[in-house]
XYZ file of C-alpha atoms in Angstrom:
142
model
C -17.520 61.863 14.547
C -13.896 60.875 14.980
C -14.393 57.138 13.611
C -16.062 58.076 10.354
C -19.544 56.689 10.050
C -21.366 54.877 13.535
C -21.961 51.396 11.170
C -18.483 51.725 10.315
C -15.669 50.095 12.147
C -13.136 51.933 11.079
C -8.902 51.337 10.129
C -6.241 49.682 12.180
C -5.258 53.345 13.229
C -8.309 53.419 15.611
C -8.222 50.083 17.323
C -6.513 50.283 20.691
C -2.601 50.663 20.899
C -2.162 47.455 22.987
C -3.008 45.137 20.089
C 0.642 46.671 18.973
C 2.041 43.184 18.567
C -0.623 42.252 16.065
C 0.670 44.911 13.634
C 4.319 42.831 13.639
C 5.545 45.873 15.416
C 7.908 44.837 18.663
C 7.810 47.028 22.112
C 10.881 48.369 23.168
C 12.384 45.792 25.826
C 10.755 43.333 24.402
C 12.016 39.805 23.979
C 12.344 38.606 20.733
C 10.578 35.699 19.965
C 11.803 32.176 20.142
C 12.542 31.159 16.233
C 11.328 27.337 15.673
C 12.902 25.380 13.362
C 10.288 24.811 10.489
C 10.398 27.410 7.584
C 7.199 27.533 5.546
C 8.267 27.726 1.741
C 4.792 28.438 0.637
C 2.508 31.636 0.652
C -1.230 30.988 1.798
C -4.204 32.110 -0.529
C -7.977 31.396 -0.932
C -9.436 29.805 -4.181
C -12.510 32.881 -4.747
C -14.195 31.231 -7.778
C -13.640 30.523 -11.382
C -12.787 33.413 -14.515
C -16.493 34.255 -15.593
C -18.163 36.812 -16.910
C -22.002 37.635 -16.760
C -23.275 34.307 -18.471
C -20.120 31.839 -18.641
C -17.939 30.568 -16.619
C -14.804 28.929 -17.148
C -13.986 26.355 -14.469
C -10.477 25.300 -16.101
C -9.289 28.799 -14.746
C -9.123 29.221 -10.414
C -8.684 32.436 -9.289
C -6.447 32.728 -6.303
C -6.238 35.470 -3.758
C -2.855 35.551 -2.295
C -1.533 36.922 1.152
C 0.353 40.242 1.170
C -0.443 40.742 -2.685
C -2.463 43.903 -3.232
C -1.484 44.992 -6.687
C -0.660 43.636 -10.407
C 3.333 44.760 -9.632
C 3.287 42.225 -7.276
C 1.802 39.462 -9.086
C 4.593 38.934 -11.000
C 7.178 37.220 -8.623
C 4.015 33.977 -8.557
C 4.110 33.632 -12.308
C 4.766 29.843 -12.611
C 4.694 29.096 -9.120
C 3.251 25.756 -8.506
C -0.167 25.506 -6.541
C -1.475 22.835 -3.827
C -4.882 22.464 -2.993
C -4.962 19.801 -0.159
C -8.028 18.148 0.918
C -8.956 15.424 3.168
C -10.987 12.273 2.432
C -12.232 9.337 3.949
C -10.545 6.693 2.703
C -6.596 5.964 3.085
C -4.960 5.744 -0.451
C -1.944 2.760 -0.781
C 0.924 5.273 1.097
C -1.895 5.776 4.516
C -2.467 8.825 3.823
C -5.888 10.635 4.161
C -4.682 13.342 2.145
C -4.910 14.670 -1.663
C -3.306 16.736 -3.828
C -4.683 18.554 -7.051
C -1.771 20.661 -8.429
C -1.439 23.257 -10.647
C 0.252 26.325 -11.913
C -0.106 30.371 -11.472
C -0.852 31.824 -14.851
C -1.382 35.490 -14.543
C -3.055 38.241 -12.701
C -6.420 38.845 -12.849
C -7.540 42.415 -12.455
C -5.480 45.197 -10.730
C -6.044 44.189 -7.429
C -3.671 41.181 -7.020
C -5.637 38.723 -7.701
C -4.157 35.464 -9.861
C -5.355 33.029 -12.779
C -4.034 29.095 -11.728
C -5.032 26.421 -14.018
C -5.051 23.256 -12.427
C -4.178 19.550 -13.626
C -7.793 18.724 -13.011
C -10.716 21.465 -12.592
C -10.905 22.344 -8.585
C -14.387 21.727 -6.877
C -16.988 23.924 -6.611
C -16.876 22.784 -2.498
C -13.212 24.574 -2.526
C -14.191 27.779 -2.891
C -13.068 29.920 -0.151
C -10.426 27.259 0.845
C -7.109 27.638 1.392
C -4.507 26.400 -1.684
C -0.595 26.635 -0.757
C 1.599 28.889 -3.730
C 4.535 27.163 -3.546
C 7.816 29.730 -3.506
C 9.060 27.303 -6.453
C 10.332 26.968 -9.277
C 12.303 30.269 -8.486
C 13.298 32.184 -11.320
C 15.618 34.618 -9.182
């Protein structure tokens, strides 16, 4: 069967060519696209749970999955990069704002797979797993 297994739904190479553009790949001819003016200076990643092991668990260390970061080489640029989880609540604090920070700090990896330790200035909810945090491209050490 030239997909692999019928339940399976295969790799990128057999979804249709026309979904080219998602790939970041530009047709010849093409236009580029317009640039905007706002420059993102932080890299997007999902809180997956705390360090445990079988029994424990040690809330006081996140672990962070971060976008484009597939392997413990990698890992190493985030080392002391700062972390943002932003929330919303109800009520306005004294600036108007209906949003909060907890912040924290990318420790090391975690694994082989690119996966990262943060510890955080206070412990992150259990409700934030699988929530986006912000890595913050600073303090740069390059």
């Amino acid at each position: 069967m030239p997909g692999g297994h019928p339940h399976h739904r295969g790799g990128p190479l057999s979804k249709p060519r026309e979904n080219i553009r998602a790939w970041g790949i530009q047709k010849v001819g093409e236009p580029k696209e317009k640039q905007t003016g706002f420059l993102r200076l932080y890299v997007k990643g999902v809180f997956t749970g705390f360090r445990r092991s079988k029994v424990d668990q040690h809330e006081n260390v996140a672990l962070l999955r971060l976008e484009n970061v597939n392997c413990k080489e990698d890992t190493v640029f985030y080392y002391g990069k700062k972390v943002a989880y932003v929330y919303r609540v109800n009520k306005k604090n004294k600036e108007g704002s209906k949003f909060r920070v907890i912040w924290g700090k990318v420790d090391r990896a975690h694994g082989s797979s690119g996966t990262v330790r943060a510890r955080f200035a206070k412990n992150l909810p259990p409700a934030a797993m699988g929530q986006r945090v912000r890595v913050m491209l600073y303090p740069s050490s390059v």
